[in-house]
Structure formats: structure tokens, C-alpha cells
mmCIF file of C-alpha atoms in Angstrom:
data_model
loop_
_atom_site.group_PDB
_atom_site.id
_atom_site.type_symbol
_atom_site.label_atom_id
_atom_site.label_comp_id
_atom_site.label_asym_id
_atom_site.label_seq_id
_atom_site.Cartn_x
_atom_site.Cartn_y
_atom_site.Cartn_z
ATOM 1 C CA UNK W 493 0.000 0.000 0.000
ATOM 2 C CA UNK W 494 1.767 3.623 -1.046
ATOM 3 C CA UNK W 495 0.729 6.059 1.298
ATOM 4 C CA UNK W 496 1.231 9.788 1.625
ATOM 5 C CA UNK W 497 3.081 11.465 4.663
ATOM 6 C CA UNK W 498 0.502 13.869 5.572
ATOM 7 C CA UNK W 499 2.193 14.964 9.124
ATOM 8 C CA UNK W 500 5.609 14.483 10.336
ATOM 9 C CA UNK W 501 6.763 17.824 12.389
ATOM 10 C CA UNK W 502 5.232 17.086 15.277
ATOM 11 C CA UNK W 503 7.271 15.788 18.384
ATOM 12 C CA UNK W 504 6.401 14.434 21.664
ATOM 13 C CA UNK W 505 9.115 13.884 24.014
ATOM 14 C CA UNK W 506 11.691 12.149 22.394
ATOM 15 C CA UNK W 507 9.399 10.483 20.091
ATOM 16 C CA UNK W 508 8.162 12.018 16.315
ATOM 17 C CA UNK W 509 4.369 11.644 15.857
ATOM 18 C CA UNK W 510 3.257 10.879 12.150
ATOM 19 C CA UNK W 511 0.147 10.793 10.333
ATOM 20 C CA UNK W 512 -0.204 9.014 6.820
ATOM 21 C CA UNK W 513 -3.204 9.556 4.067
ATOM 22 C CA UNK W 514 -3.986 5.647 3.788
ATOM 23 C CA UNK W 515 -7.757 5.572 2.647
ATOM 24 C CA UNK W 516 -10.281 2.747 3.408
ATOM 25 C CA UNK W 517 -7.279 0.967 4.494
ATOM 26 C CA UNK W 518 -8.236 3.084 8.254
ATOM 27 C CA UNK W 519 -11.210 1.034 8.300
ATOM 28 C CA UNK W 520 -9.336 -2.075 8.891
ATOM 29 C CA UNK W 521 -6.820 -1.177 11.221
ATOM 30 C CA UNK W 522 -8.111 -1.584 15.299
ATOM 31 C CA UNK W 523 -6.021 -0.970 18.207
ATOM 32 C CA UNK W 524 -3.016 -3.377 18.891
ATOM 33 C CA UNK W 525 -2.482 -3.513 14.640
ATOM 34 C CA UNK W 526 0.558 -3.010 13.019
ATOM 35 C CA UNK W 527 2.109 -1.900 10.019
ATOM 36 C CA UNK W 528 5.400 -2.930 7.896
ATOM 37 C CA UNK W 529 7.272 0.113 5.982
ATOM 38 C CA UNK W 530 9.520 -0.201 3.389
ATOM 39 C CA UNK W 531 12.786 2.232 4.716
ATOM 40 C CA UNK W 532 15.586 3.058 2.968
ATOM 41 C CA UNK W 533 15.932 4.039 -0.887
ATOM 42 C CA UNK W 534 18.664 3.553 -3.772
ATOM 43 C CA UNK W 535 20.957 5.313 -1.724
ATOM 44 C CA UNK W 536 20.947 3.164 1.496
ATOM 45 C CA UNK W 537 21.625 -0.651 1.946
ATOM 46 C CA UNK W 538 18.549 -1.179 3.574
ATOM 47 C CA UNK W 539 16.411 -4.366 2.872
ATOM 48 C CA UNK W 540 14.398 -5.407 5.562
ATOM 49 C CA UNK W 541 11.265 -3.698 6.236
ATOM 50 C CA UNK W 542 10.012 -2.382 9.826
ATOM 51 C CA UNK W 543 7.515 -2.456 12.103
ATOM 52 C CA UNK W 544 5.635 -0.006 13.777
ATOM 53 C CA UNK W 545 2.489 -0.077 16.260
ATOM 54 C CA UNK W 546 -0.431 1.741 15.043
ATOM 55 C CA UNK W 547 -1.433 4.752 17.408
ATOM 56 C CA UNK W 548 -4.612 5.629 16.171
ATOM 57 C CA UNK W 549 -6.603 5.255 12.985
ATOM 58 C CA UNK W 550 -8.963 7.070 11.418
ATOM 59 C CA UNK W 551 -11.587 6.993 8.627
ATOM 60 C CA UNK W 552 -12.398 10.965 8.724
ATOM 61 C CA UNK W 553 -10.618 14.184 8.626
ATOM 62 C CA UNK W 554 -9.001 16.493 6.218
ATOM 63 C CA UNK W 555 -7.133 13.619 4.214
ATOM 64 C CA UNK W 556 -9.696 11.024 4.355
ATOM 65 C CA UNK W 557 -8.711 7.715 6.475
ATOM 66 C CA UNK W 558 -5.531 8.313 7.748
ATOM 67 C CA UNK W 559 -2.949 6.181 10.517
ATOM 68 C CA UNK W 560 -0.636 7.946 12.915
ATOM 69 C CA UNK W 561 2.341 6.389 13.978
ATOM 70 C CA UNK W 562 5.074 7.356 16.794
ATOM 71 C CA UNK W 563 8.754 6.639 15.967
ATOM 72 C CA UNK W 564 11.519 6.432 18.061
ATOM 73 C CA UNK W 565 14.435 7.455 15.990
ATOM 74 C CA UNK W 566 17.693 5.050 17.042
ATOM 75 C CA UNK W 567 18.015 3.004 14.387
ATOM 76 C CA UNK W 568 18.598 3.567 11.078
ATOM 77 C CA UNK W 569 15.155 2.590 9.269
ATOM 78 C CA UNK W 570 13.266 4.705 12.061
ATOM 79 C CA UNK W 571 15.441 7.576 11.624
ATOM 80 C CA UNK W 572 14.533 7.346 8.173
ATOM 81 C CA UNK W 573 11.049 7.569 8.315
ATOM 82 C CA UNK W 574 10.998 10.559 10.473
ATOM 83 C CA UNK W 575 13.137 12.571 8.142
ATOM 84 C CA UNK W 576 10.329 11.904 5.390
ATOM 85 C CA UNK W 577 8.681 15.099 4.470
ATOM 86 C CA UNK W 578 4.737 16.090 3.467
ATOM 87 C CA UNK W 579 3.658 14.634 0.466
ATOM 88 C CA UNK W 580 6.416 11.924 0.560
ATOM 89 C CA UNK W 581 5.361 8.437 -0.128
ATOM 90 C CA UNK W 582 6.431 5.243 1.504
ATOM 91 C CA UNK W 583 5.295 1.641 0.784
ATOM 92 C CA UNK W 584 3.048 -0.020 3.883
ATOM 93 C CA UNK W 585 1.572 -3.582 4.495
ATOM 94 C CA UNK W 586 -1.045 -3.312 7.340
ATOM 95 C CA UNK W 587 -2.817 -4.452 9.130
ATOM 96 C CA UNK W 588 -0.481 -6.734 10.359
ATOM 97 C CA UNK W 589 -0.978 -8.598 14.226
ATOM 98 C CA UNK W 590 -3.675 -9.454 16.144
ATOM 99 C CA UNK W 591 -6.165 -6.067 18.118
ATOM 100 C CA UNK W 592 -6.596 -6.420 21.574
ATOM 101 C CA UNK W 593 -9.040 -8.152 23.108
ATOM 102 C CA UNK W 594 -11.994 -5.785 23.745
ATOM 103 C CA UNK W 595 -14.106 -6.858 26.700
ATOM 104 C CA UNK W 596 -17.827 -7.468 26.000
ATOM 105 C CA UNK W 597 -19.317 -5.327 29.121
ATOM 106 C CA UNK W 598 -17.789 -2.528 30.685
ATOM 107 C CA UNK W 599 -14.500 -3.185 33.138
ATOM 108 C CA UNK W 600 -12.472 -1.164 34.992
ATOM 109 C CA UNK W 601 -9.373 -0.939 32.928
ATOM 110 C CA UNK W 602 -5.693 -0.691 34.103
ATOM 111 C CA UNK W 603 -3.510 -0.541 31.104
ATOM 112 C CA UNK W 604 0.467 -0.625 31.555
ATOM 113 C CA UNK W 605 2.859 0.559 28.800
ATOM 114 C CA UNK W 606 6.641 1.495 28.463
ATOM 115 C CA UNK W 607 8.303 4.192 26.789
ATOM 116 C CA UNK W 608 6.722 4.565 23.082
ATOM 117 C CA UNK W 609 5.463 0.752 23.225
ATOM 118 C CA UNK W 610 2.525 2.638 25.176
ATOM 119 C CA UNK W 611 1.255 4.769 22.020
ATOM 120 C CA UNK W 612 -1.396 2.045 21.232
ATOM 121 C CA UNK W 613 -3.182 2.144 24.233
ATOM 122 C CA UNK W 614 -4.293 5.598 23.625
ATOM 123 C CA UNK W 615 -6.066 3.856 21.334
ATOM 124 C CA UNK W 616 -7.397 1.385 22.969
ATOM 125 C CA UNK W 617 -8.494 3.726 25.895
ATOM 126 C CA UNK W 618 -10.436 5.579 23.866
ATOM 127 C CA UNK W 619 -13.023 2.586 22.780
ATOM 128 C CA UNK W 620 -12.858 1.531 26.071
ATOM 129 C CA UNK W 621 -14.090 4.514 27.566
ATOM 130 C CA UNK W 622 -16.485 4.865 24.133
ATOM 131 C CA UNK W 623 -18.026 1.331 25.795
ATOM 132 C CA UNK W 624 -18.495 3.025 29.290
ATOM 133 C CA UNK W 625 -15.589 1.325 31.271
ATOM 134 C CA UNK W 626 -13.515 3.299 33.562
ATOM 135 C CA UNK W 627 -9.662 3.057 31.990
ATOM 136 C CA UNK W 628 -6.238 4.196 34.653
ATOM 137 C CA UNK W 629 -3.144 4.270 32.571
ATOM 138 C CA UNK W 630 0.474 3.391 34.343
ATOM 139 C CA UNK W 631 3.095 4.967 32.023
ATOM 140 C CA UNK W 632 7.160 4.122 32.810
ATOM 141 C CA UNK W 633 10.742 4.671 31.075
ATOM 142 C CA UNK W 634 13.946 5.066 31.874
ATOM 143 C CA UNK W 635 13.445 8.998 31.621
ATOM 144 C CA UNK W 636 11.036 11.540 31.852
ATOM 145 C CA UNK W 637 11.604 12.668 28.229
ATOM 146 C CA UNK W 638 11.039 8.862 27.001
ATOM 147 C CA UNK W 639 7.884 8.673 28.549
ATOM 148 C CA UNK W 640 5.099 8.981 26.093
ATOM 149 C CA UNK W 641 2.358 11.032 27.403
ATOM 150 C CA UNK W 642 0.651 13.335 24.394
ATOM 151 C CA UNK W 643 -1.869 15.900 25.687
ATOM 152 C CA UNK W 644 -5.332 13.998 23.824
ATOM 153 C CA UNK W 645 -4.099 10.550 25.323
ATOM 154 C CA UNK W 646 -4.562 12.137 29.189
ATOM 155 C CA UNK W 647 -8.261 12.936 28.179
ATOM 156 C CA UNK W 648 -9.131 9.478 27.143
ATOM 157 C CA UNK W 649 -8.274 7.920 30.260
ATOM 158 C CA UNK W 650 -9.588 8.478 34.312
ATOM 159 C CA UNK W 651 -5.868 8.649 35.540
ATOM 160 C CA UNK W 652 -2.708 8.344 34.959
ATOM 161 C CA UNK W 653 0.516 7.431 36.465
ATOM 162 C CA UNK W 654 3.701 7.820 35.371
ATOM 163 C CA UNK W 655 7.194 5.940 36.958
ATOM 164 C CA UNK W 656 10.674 6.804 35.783
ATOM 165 C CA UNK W 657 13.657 4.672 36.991
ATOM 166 C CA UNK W 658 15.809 7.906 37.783
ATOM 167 C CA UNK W 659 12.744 9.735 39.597
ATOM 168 C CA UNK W 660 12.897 12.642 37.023
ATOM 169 C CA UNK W 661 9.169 11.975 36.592
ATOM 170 C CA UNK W 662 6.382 10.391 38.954
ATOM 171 C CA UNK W 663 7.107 7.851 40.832
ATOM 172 C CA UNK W 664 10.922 6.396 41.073
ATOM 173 C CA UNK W 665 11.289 2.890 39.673
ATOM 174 C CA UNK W 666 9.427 0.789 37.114
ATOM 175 C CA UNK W 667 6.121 0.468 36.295
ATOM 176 C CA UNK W 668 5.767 -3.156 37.904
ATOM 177 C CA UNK W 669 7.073 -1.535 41.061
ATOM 178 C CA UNK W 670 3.611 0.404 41.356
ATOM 179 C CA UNK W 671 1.167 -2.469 40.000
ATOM 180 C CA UNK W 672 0.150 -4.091 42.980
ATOM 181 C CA UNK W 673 -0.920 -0.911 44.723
ATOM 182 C CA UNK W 674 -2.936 -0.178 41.633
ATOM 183 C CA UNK W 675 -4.407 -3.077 40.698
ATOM 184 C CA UNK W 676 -5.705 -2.865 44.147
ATOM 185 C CA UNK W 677 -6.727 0.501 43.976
ATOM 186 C CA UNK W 678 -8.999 -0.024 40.925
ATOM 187 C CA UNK W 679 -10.376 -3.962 41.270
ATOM 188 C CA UNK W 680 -8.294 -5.585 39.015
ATOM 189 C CA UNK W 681 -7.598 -8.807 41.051
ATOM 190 C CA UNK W 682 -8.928 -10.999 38.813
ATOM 191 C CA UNK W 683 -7.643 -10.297 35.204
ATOM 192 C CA UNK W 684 -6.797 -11.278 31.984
ATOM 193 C CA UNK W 685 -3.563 -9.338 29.517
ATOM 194 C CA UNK W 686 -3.200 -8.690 26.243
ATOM 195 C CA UNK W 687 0.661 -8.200 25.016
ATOM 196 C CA UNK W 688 1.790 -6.428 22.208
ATOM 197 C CA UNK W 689 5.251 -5.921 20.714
ATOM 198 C CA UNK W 690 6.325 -3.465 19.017
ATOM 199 C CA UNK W 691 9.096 -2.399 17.236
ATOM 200 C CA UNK W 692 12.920 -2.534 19.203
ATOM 201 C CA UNK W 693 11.011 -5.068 21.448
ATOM 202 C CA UNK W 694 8.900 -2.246 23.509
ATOM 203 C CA UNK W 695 6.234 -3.914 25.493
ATOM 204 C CA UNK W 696 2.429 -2.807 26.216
ATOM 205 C CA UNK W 697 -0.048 -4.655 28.310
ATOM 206 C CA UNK W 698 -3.231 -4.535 28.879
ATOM 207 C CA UNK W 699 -5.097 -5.540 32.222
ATOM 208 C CA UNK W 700 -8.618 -5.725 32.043
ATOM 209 C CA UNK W 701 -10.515 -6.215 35.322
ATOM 210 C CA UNK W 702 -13.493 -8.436 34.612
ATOM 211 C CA UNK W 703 -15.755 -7.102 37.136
ATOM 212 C CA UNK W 704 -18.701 -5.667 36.400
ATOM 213 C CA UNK W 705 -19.147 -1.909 36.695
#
């Protein structure tokens, strides 16, 4: 699938946020999809292509259906597709993966993500709360400025927590060092997860309480 940058300026924390022009394609891509992007051109020895979690899709706005991605720039296929420019094309195949498990009733939600492997949840949080369950978000990295946190994300969920492991932001350690307290806090004893990896091996869960509300 060719698809047309439509949005690439935009940076939160460390990460870049992107948007791409992909058409009906929006239609078919749910929360916990991802997508596989040719990188590289003539000039670069790249062959492989790579994968990126979908953020959020959409099948409305200004350029019709369009997906939004968020890059961390280390390596050198990511720092490739942020330096693409408006109207630049790359080559896509999506959706790829299997969407999260969406509970049938509403739950009280605690979702857990780390660094930019979080990005999907926002996602996910918002048909969540679209089904009338209560979502908390627990946010960690290594840094403040790695933790991805963009300003629509905080009004899709009830609260949020953030960890750091040098205490630059929220609480100081990892995310699993503040789980039991909150899956006390918000009746998530009994639970099921949902994993998904994305690229550079960044991990999201999802912990659904299965409660009723």
C-alpha cells in the first residue's frame, strides 16, 4: 500500500508523531495492529522492512482515512522515516498482528505501557471509555523525556501514572514496582492481559478487570 506522509513535524518527548493519508485501508486497522514500511531508498543498503504499532486510525478528517504512527528514531530505518517530508510516499503492508481483546461489558481498565510501546493504548483507551468502562493508565521509562504522554491521550483515560527509573518523573522505579498498589486501587484482582510488541522489542499490556461496573 503507497501512502502519503501527511504529518511528520510534530514531536512528543523524544518520540516524532506521524500521520499518513492511507484511505479505506483506516477502516481495517483496530487498536493493537501493526504496520510494515519499506525504509531506505537507492541510496541506502537497507532491505528489511520495519515495524511499527499503530497509534490511532482514522476513517475521517481532512485527508480522508488516515494512521498515525510514533517513531523512536535510534536506528537507522526509524530515523529514516521521520526525516520523510509532506507529500512523501512510503510503501506499507497493514494491518499486520492481532487487536486487543476488547471486553464485552464494561471493566475497569488498568492498562500498563513502556516508553513509546505505550502509544497504542491511547487507542485502545479511547473505545474503552467509548463502551463506558472506567480506563487508569500506568506509564514508565527510563526517563522523563522517554515517557510517552501526548496531551489527547490524558483525556481518554480516568488517571494516569507515570514511573521513571531515575525519579525525574512520577514515581521512582518501574512500572511493575507500582502495579500491585494499583491493581488494588482499581479492582483488578482478577484479570486477563493482552501483550503487544512493538518495534525494538517495547512492550504494552493490557489488564482488564473483569468485574462488572
Amino acid at each position: 500500500w503507497s501512502s502519503d506522509v501527511c504529518s511528520s513535524d510534530l514531536k512528543i518527548g523524544a518520540y516524532h508523531h506521524m500521520v499518513f493519508a492511507v484511505g479505506d485501508l483506516a477502516l481495517h486497522c483496530k487498536p493493537g495492529n501493526f504496520v510494515a514500511i519499506s525504509v531506505g531508498d537507492q541510496s541506502t543498503n537497507l532491505v528489511l522492512r520495519r515495524a511499527f504499532a499503530i497509534y490511532r486510525a482514522s476513517d475521517r478528517g481532512q485527508y480522508g482515512g488516515t494512521i498515525e504512527l510514533v517513531v523512536a528514531a535510534h536506528g537507522s530505518g526509524s530515523r529514516w522515516l521521520a526525516s520523510r517530508q509532506i507529500h512523501d510516499r512510503v510503501n506499507m503492508v497493514a494491518p499486520l498482528g492481532t487487536q486487543f481483546g476488547i471486553p464485552t461489558e464494561p471493566v475497569n481498565a488498568l492498562l500498563v505501557g513502556g516508553g513509546y510501546g505505550s502509544a497504542p493504548l491511547f487507542g485502545l483507551a479511547e473505545v474503552l471509555k467509548a463502551q463506558g468502562s472506567r480506563v487508569d493508565i500506568v506509564l514508565g521509562a527510563s526517563v522523563a523525556g522517554k515517557i510517552y504522554a501526548p496531551l489527547e491521550g490524558k483525556r481518554a483515560v480516568n488517571t494516569m501514572t507515570m514511573t521513571t527509573e531515575d525519579g525525574s518523573a512520577g514515581i521512582k522505579g518501574k512500572v511493575t514496582d507500582a502495579l500491585p498498589s494499583l491493581i488494588s486501587k482499581y479492582g483488578s484482582e482478577d484479570r486477563k492481559s493482552t501483550r503487544l510488541n512493538s518495534s525494538h522489542q517495547i512492550i504494552s499490556y493490557a489488564v482488564f478487570c473483569l468485574k462488572k461496573k
